[in-house]
Coordinates of C-alpha atoms and ligand atoms in Angstrom, one line a residue:
X1 CA -12.8 -8.7 1.9
X2 CA -10.7 -11.6 0.7
X3 CA -7.0 -11.4 0.9
X4 CA -4.5 -12.6 -1.7
X5 CA -3.8 -15.7 0.4
X6 CA -7.6 -16.5 0.3
X7 CA -7.3 -16.9 -3.5
X8 CA -5.3 -20.1 -2.9
X9 CA -2.5 -21.4 -5.1
X10 CA -1.8 -18.9 -7.9
X11 CA 0.8 -20.9 -9.7
X12 CA 0.4 -20.4 -13.4
X13 CA -2.7 -18.2 -12.9
X14 CA -3.0 -14.8 -14.6
X15 CA -3.6 -12.1 -12.0
X16 CA -4.8 -8.7 -13.0
X17 CA -3.4 -6.3 -10.4
X18 CA -4.9 -2.8 -10.2
X19 CA -2.1 -0.8 -8.7
X20 CA -1.7 2.9 -7.8
X21 CA 1.3 4.1 -9.9
X22 CA 0.1 7.6 -10.3
X23 CA 3.4 9.3 -9.6
X24 CA 4.3 13.0 -10.0
X25 CA 6.3 13.7 -13.2
X26 CA 8.4 16.7 -14.2
X27 CA 9.7 16.9 -17.8
X28 CA 9.1 13.2 -18.2
X29 CA 11.0 12.3 -15.0
X30 CA 9.5 10.7 -11.9
X31 CA 9.9 13.1 -9.0
X32 CA 8.6 10.9 -6.2
X33 CA 8.4 7.1 -6.7
X34 CA 6.6 6.5 -3.3
X35 CA 3.6 4.9 -5.0
X36 CA 5.7 2.5 -7.1
X37 CA 7.6 1.5 -3.9
X38 CA 4.3 1.0 -2.1
X39 CA 3.2 -1.4 -4.8
X40 CA 6.2 -3.7 -4.6
X41 CA 5.1 -6.0 -1.7
X42 CA 1.9 -7.1 -3.5
X43 CA 3.7 -7.6 -6.8
X44 CA 6.5 -9.6 -5.0
X45 CA 3.8 -11.6 -3.2
X46 CA 2.0 -12.5 -6.4
X47 CA 5.1 -13.2 -8.6
X48 CA 6.7 -15.1 -5.7
X49 CA 3.6 -17.3 -5.6
X50 CA 4.1 -18.2 -9.2
X51 CA 1.3 -16.0 -10.7
X52 CA 1.6 -14.3 -14.1
X53 CA 1.2 -10.7 -13.0
X54 CA -0.6 -8.2 -15.2
X55 CA -0.3 -4.8 -13.6
X56 CA -2.8 -2.1 -14.6
X57 CA -2.8 1.5 -13.5
X58 CA -3.5 5.1 -14.5
X59 CA -1.2 8.1 -14.7
X60 CA -2.5 11.7 -14.7
X61 CA -5.6 12.7 -16.6
X62 CA -5.3 11.9 -20.3
X63 CA -9.1 11.9 -20.6
X64 CA -9.5 8.9 -22.9
X65 CA -6.8 10.0 -25.4
X66 CA -3.3 8.6 -26.0
X67 CA -0.9 11.1 -24.6
X68 CA 2.7 9.9 -25.0
X69 CA 3.9 12.1 -22.1
X70 CA 1.6 10.1 -19.8
X71 CA 2.8 6.7 -20.9
X72 CA 3.5 4.2 -18.2
X73 CA 6.7 3.1 -19.9
X74 CA 9.0 5.1 -17.6
X75 CA 7.1 3.9 -14.6
X76 CA 7.5 0.3 -15.8
X77 CA 11.2 0.8 -16.1
X78 CA 11.4 2.2 -12.6
X79 CA 9.3 -0.7 -11.3
X80 CA 11.7 -3.1 -13.0
X81 CA 14.7 -1.4 -11.3
X82 CA 13.1 -1.5 -7.9
X83 CA 12.0 -5.1 -8.3
X84 CA 15.4 -6.1 -9.6
X85 CA 14.0 -8.1 -12.5
X86 CA 12.8 -7.6 -16.0
X87 CA 9.2 -6.2 -16.3
X88 CA 7.5 -6.2 -19.6
X89 CA 5.6 -3.2 -20.9
X90 CA 2.8 -4.4 -23.1
X91 CA 2.5 -1.2 -25.2
X92 CA -1.3 -0.9 -25.3
X93 CA -4.3 -0.9 -22.9
X94 CA -5.9 -4.4 -23.1
X95 CA -5.5 -4.4 -26.9
X96 CA -3.8 -7.0 -29.2
X97 CA -0.3 -6.1 -28.0
X98 CA -1.4 -6.8 -24.4
X99 CA -3.1 -10.1 -25.3
X100 CA 0.1 -11.2 -27.0
X101 CA 2.4 -10.1 -24.2
X102 CA 0.3 -11.7 -21.5
X103 CA 0.1 -14.9 -23.5
X104 CA 3.9 -15.1 -23.4
X105 CA 4.2 -14.6 -19.6
X106 CA 5.8 -17.4 -17.7
X107 CA 5.0 -18.2 -14.0
X108 CA 6.3 -15.4 -11.8
X109 CA 6.6 -12.9 -14.7
X110 CA 5.3 -9.4 -14.5
X111 CA 3.9 -7.2 -17.3
X112 CA 2.5 -3.6 -17.1
X113 CA -0.3 -2.4 -19.4
X114 CA -0.3 1.1 -20.9
X115 CA -2.1 3.9 -19.0
X116 CA -5.7 2.8 -18.4
X117 CA -7.0 6.3 -18.9
X118 CA -5.8 6.3 -22.6
X119 CA -9.1 4.3 -23.1
X120 CA -12.2 6.4 -22.6
X121 CA -14.0 3.3 -21.3
X122 CA -12.0 3.4 -18.0
X123 CA -13.7 6.5 -16.6
X124 CA -16.8 6.6 -18.7
X125 CA -20.1 7.5 -17.0
X126 CA -21.8 5.2 -19.6
X127 CA -22.0 1.8 -17.9
X128 CA -22.1 -0.1 -21.2
X129 CA -18.8 1.6 -22.4
X130 CA -17.2 0.9 -19.0
X131 CA -18.3 -2.7 -19.0
X132 CA -17.1 -3.3 -22.5
X133 CA -13.6 -2.1 -21.4
X134 CA -13.8 -4.1 -18.2
X135 CA -14.5 -7.2 -20.2
X136 CA -11.4 -6.7 -22.3
X137 CA -9.3 -6.2 -19.1
X138 CA -10.9 -9.3 -17.5
X139 CA -10.1 -11.4 -20.6
X140 CA -6.4 -10.9 -19.8
X141 CA -6.6 -12.7 -16.4
X142 CA -8.1 -15.4 -14.3
X143 CA -8.3 -13.4 -11.0
X144 CA -8.3 -9.8 -10.0
X145 CA -6.5 -8.1 -7.1
X146 CA -7.0 -4.5 -6.1
X147 CA -4.2 -2.8 -4.3
X148 CA -4.9 0.8 -5.5
X149 CA -6.5 2.4 -2.5
X150 CA -6.1 5.8 -4.1
X151 CA -8.7 4.8 -6.7
X152 CA -11.3 2.9 -4.6
X153 CA -13.7 5.9 -4.5
X154 CA -14.0 5.9 -8.3
X155 CA -16.5 3.8 -10.1
X156 CA -14.1 3.1 -12.9
X157 CA -13.8 0.0 -15.1
X158 CA -10.5 -1.2 -13.6
X159 CA -11.7 -0.6 -10.0
X160 CA -15.3 -1.5 -10.1
X161 CA -16.6 -3.3 -13.2
X162 CA -13.8 -5.7 -13.6
X163 CA -14.1 -7.0 -10.0
X164 CA -17.6 -8.1 -10.9
X165 CA -16.2 -10.3 -13.7
X166 CA -13.4 -12.1 -12.0
X167 CA -12.8 -13.8 -8.6
X168 CA -11.2 -11.0 -6.5
X169 CA -9.3 -10.0 -3.5
X170 CA -7.9 -6.8 -1.8
X171 CA -4.1 -6.4 -1.7
X172 CA -2.3 -5.7 1.6
X173 CA -2.2 -1.9 1.0
X174 CA -6.0 -1.7 0.6
X175 CA -6.5 -3.9 3.7
X176 CA -4.1 -1.8 5.7
X177 CA -5.7 1.5 4.7
X178 CA -9.2 0.3 5.6
X179 CA -8.0 -1.1 8.9
X180 CA -6.5 2.3 9.9
X181 CA -9.4 4.4 8.7
X182 CA -11.8 2.1 10.5
X183 CA -10.0 2.9 13.7
X184 CA -10.7 6.6 13.1
X185 CA -14.4 6.1 12.7
X186 CA -15.1 3.4 15.3
X187 CA -14.6 4.7 18.8
X188 CA -11.3 6.5 18.4
X189 CA -9.2 7.1 21.6
X190 CA -9.7 10.7 22.9
X191 CA -8.8 13.4 22.7
X192 CA -9.4 13.1 18.9
X193 CA -8.0 16.1 17.0
X194 CA -8.4 16.7 13.3
X195 CA -6.2 19.1 11.4
X196 CA -7.4 20.4 8.0
X197 CA -5.8 22.6 5.5
X198 CA -5.3 22.7 1.7
X199 CA -6.7 25.1 -0.7
X200 CA -10.5 24.7 -0.8
X201 CA -13.2 24.5 1.9
X202 CA -15.7 23.3 -0.7
X203 CA -13.6 20.1 -1.2
X204 CA -13.8 19.4 2.6
X205 CA -17.3 20.5 3.6
X206 CA -18.7 17.0 3.6
X207 CA -15.8 15.6 5.7
X208 CA -16.1 18.5 8.2
X209 CA -19.8 17.9 8.4
X210 CA -19.5 14.2 9.2
X211 CA -16.3 14.4 11.4
X212 CA -17.3 17.4 13.6
X213 CA -19.7 15.5 15.8
X214 CA -17.1 12.9 16.6
X215 CA -14.0 15.0 17.2
X216 CA -12.8 17.0 20.2
X217 CA -11.0 19.7 18.2
X218 CA -10.8 20.8 14.5
X219 CA -7.7 22.9 13.7
X220 CA -8.1 24.7 10.4
X221 CA -5.2 26.2 8.4
X222 CA -4.2 26.4 4.8
X223 CA -6.1 28.4 2.2
X224 CA -9.4 27.2 3.6
X225 CA -8.9 29.0 6.9
X226 CA -9.7 32.4 5.3
X227 CA -13.3 31.5 4.6
X228 CA -13.6 30.6 8.3
X229 CA -11.9 33.9 9.2
X230 CA -14.3 35.8 7.0
X231 CA -17.2 34.0 8.7
X232 CA -15.8 35.5 12.0
X233 CA -16.0 38.9 10.4
X234 CA -12.3 39.4 9.4
X235 CA -11.2 41.1 6.2
X236 CA -8.9 38.5 4.5
X237 CA -7.4 40.8 1.9
X238 CA -6.4 39.0 -1.3
X239 CA -6.4 35.5 0.4
X240 CA -8.4 32.6 -0.9
X241 CA -12.0 33.1 -0.1
X242 CA -15.0 31.1 -1.0
X243 CA -17.8 33.5 -0.4
X244 CA -20.5 30.9 -1.0
X245 CA -19.1 28.8 1.9
X246 CA -19.0 31.5 4.5
X247 CA -22.4 30.5 5.9
X248 CA -21.4 26.8 6.2
X249 CA -18.3 27.9 8.0
X250 CA -20.3 30.0 10.4
X251 CA -22.4 26.9 11.2
X252 CA -19.2 24.9 11.8
X253 CA -17.9 27.6 14.1
X254 CA -21.1 27.3 16.2
X255 CA -19.9 23.8 17.3
X256 CA -17.3 25.5 19.5
X257 CA -14.7 22.9 18.4
X258 CA -13.0 24.8 15.5
X259 CA -9.7 26.4 16.3
X260 CA -8.6 29.1 13.8
X261 CA -5.2 30.7 13.1
X262 CA -4.3 33.9 15.2
X263 CA -1.6 35.1 12.8
X264 CA -0.7 34.4 9.2
X265 CA 2.2 34.9 6.8
X266 CA 1.2 37.3 4.0
X267 CA 2.9 38.4 0.8
X268 CA 1.8 40.2 -2.4
X269 CA 2.2 37.0 -4.4
X270 CA 3.3 33.4 -4.4
X271 CA 7.0 33.4 -5.4
X272 CA 10.1 32.0 -3.8
X273 CA 11.9 35.3 -3.1
X274 CA 9.0 37.6 -2.3
X275 CA 9.0 39.8 0.8
X276 CA 6.8 38.3 3.5
X277 CA 5.3 39.6 6.7
X278 CA 3.6 38.0 9.7
X279 CA 0.3 39.8 10.7
X280 CA -2.5 39.1 13.1
X281 CA -5.6 37.7 11.5
X282 CA -7.4 41.0 12.3
X283 CA -4.9 43.0 10.4
X284 CA -4.5 41.4 6.9
X285 CA -3.7 44.2 4.5
X286 CA -6.0 44.5 1.5
X287 CA -3.3 44.0 -1.1
X288 CA -1.8 40.9 0.6
X289 CA -2.5 37.2 0.4
X290 CA -2.4 34.9 3.4
X291 CA -0.1 32.0 2.3
X292 CA 0.8 30.2 5.5
X293 CA -0.2 30.1 9.2
X294 CA 2.1 32.3 11.4
X295 CA 4.4 31.2 14.2
X296 CA 2.0 32.0 17.1
X297 CA -0.6 29.8 15.3
X298 CA 1.9 26.9 15.1
X299 CA 2.4 27.3 18.9
X300 CA -1.4 27.3 19.4
X301 CA -1.9 24.3 17.2
X302 CA 1.0 22.5 19.0
X303 CA -0.7 23.2 22.3
X304 CA -4.1 21.9 21.0
X305 CA -2.4 18.7 19.7
X306 CA -0.5 18.0 23.0
X307 CA -2.1 15.0 24.7
X308 CA -4.1 14.0 21.7
X309 CA -4.6 10.2 21.4
X310 CA -5.9 10.2 17.8
X311 CA -5.0 12.7 15.1
X312 CA -6.1 12.9 11.5
X313 CA -4.3 15.5 9.3
X314 CA -5.3 16.4 5.8
X315 CA -4.1 19.4 3.8
X316 CA -1.0 21.6 4.1
X317 CA -1.1 24.7 6.3
X318 CA 0.4 26.9 3.6
X319 CA 1.9 26.9 0.1
X320 CA 4.6 24.6 1.4
X321 CA 5.9 24.1 -2.2
X322 CA 7.7 27.4 -1.8
X323 CA 10.2 27.9 1.1
X324 CA 8.8 31.2 2.5
X325 CA 5.4 29.5 3.1
X326 CA 6.6 26.1 4.4
X327 CA 7.1 26.8 8.1
X328 CA 3.5 26.3 9.1
X329 CA 3.2 22.9 7.5
X330 CA 6.6 21.9 8.9
X331 CA 5.6 23.1 12.4
X332 CA 2.3 21.2 12.4
X333 CA 3.9 18.1 10.9
X334 CA 6.6 18.1 13.6
X335 CA 4.0 18.6 16.3
X336 CA 2.0 15.6 15.1
X337 CA 5.2 13.5 14.5
X338 CA 6.3 14.2 18.0
X339 CA 3.2 12.8 19.7
X340 CA 4.0 9.5 21.3
X341 CA 1.5 6.7 21.8
X342 CA -1.1 8.4 19.6
X343 CA -2.6 7.1 16.4
X344 CA -1.5 9.6 13.8
X345 CA -2.9 9.4 10.3
X346 CA -2.0 11.6 7.3
X347 CA -4.3 11.6 4.3
X348 CA -3.9 13.5 1.1
X349 CA -1.5 13.5 -1.8
X350 CA -0.1 17.0 -1.1
X351 CA 0.1 16.4 2.6
X352 CA 2.0 13.2 2.1
X353 CA 4.3 14.9 -0.5
X354 CA 4.9 17.7 2.0
X355 CA 6.1 15.3 4.7
X356 CA 8.6 13.8 2.2
X357 CA 9.6 17.2 0.7
X358 CA 10.2 18.7 4.2
X359 CA 12.1 15.6 5.3
X360 CA 9.9 15.0 8.3
X361 CA 10.3 11.2 8.3
X362 CA 7.4 9.1 7.2
X363 CA 8.0 6.5 9.9
X364 CA 7.2 9.0 12.6
X365 CA 3.5 8.8 11.7
X366 CA 1.3 5.7 12.3
X367 CA 0.0 5.8 8.8
X368 CA 0.3 7.9 5.7
X369 CA -2.6 7.2 3.4
X370 CA -1.8 6.8 -0.3
X371 CA -5.2 8.0 -1.2
X372 CA -6.3 11.6 -0.4
X373 CA -9.8 11.6 -1.9
X374 CA -10.5 8.0 -1.0
X375 CA -9.5 8.5 2.7
X376 CA -11.7 11.6 2.9
X377 CA -14.7 9.9 1.4
X378 CA -14.2 6.9 3.7
X379 CA -14.2 9.2 6.7
X380 CA -17.3 11.0 5.4
X381 CA -19.0 7.6 5.6
X382 CA -19.6 7.3 1.9
X383 CA -19.8 3.9 0.2
X384 CA -16.6 3.5 -1.9
X385 CA -17.5 1.5 -5.0
X386 CA -14.1 -0.1 -5.2
X387 CA -14.4 -1.5 -1.7
X388 CA -18.0 -2.4 -1.8
X389 CA -17.4 -4.6 -4.9
X390 CA -14.6 -6.4 -3.2
X391 CA -16.8 -7.2 -0.2
X392 CA -19.3 -9.1 -2.4
Ligands
ADP1 P1 -4.2 17.2 -0.1 O1 -3.7 16.8 -1.5 O2 -3.2 16.9 1.0 O3 -5.6 16.7 0.2 P2 -5.1 19.8 -1.0 O4 -5.1 19.3 -2.4 O5 -6.5 20.0 -0.4 O6 -4.3 18.8 0.0 O7 -4.4 21.2 -0.9 C1 -3.0 21.3 -1.2 C2 -2.7 22.7 -1.8 O8 -3.2 23.7 -1.0 C3 -1.2 22.9 -1.9 O9 -0.8 22.9 -3.3 C4 -0.9 24.2 -1.2 O10 0.0 25.0 -2.0 C5 -2.3 24.8 -1.2 N1 -2.5 25.8 -0.1 C6 -2.2 25.7 1.2 N2 -2.4 26.8 1.9 C7 -2.7 27.8 0.9 C8 -3.0 29.1 1.0 N3 -3.0 29.8 2.2 N4 -3.3 29.8 -0.1 C9 -3.3 29.1 -1.3 N5 -3.1 27.8 -1.4 C10 -2.8 27.1 -0.3
MG2 MG1 -4.3 17.6 -3.4

């Protein structure tokens, strides 16, 4: 993949930058600006090199409709504050307002288009519709740079089709993500321990399938552990259970590499002041839900992680968003962060958010991936359209 430097002198050239600015919002306010901050280096690099930077990104899932609450205007304002300079918001998605705003950019200026997903062409399955939209995006620029790793697994107009229309390069974030993930797939240092959690087994079946032959241990927590526990013959009460995945879990258990919780935190429901109880996995009451791994499991997982040279972690160990169910995720995060001399990679939007929310310290991990789905698909060995197109 070409780097931005490989594109040569960018003075006066219009650069369409696909960035990942998909930040969480609450009542119109940005609750975590991590992704905006992560995009600053490439924007500064391009603007500093005299390019006229046209930033495009998506926010949420507006499904091809203009949804004012998902406008990128507040994100543009935050970006301007963080860059310490004026950033223009064009007001539409590659429409007349954008054409005009881009036409007025001077060298080193930065503009942001409206939410790409306000246009149905962005995510359309119809290639013609996607290409038509990509052509309008391409008309705004002379070159294309992709630094939105979180979107490279999507065959979307701004990720895939537009790269076929313009000279292109991968930004530093994308380059860095790929370099780290490659280390996980090509001869990783052993022991190699993978920790998986999160809500659904079905989301992670493919990655378990492809990782299992290559890892030494797979530690399973989160909502997905209950389908594994059911496969072992346990009654999981009201916990999350994907009955149609029990058979697949049984097959994974046959590998002898899967480590499951021995105790769990249960409660009648998810709520911040509910009464909780720690029970053995063989004694989950029928009317209770398992919402976090228990303290003995944290100890067990810490022991399994001790001495690991390579660790990949995806998916929280419990409903960490609520204090009574956060201890398992905190314990496992601390255990991984405490490893010295190991390659430690965290993938997944909620896992990354958990690290920040629990105040673990992002710098204590080798790498925190900005793209959950993209990093999982990369590890599955899938071809990611947004990367493949940049390699051409
Ligand atoms: P990531 O975004 O890191 O890939 P996922 O999206 O797979 O992670 O899963 C995150 C969600 O899983 C969180 O919202 C968390 O509350 C939920 N979760 C974790 N453990 C449980 C559980 N025991 N029961 C229900 N939900 C859970
Ligand atoms: Mg998630």
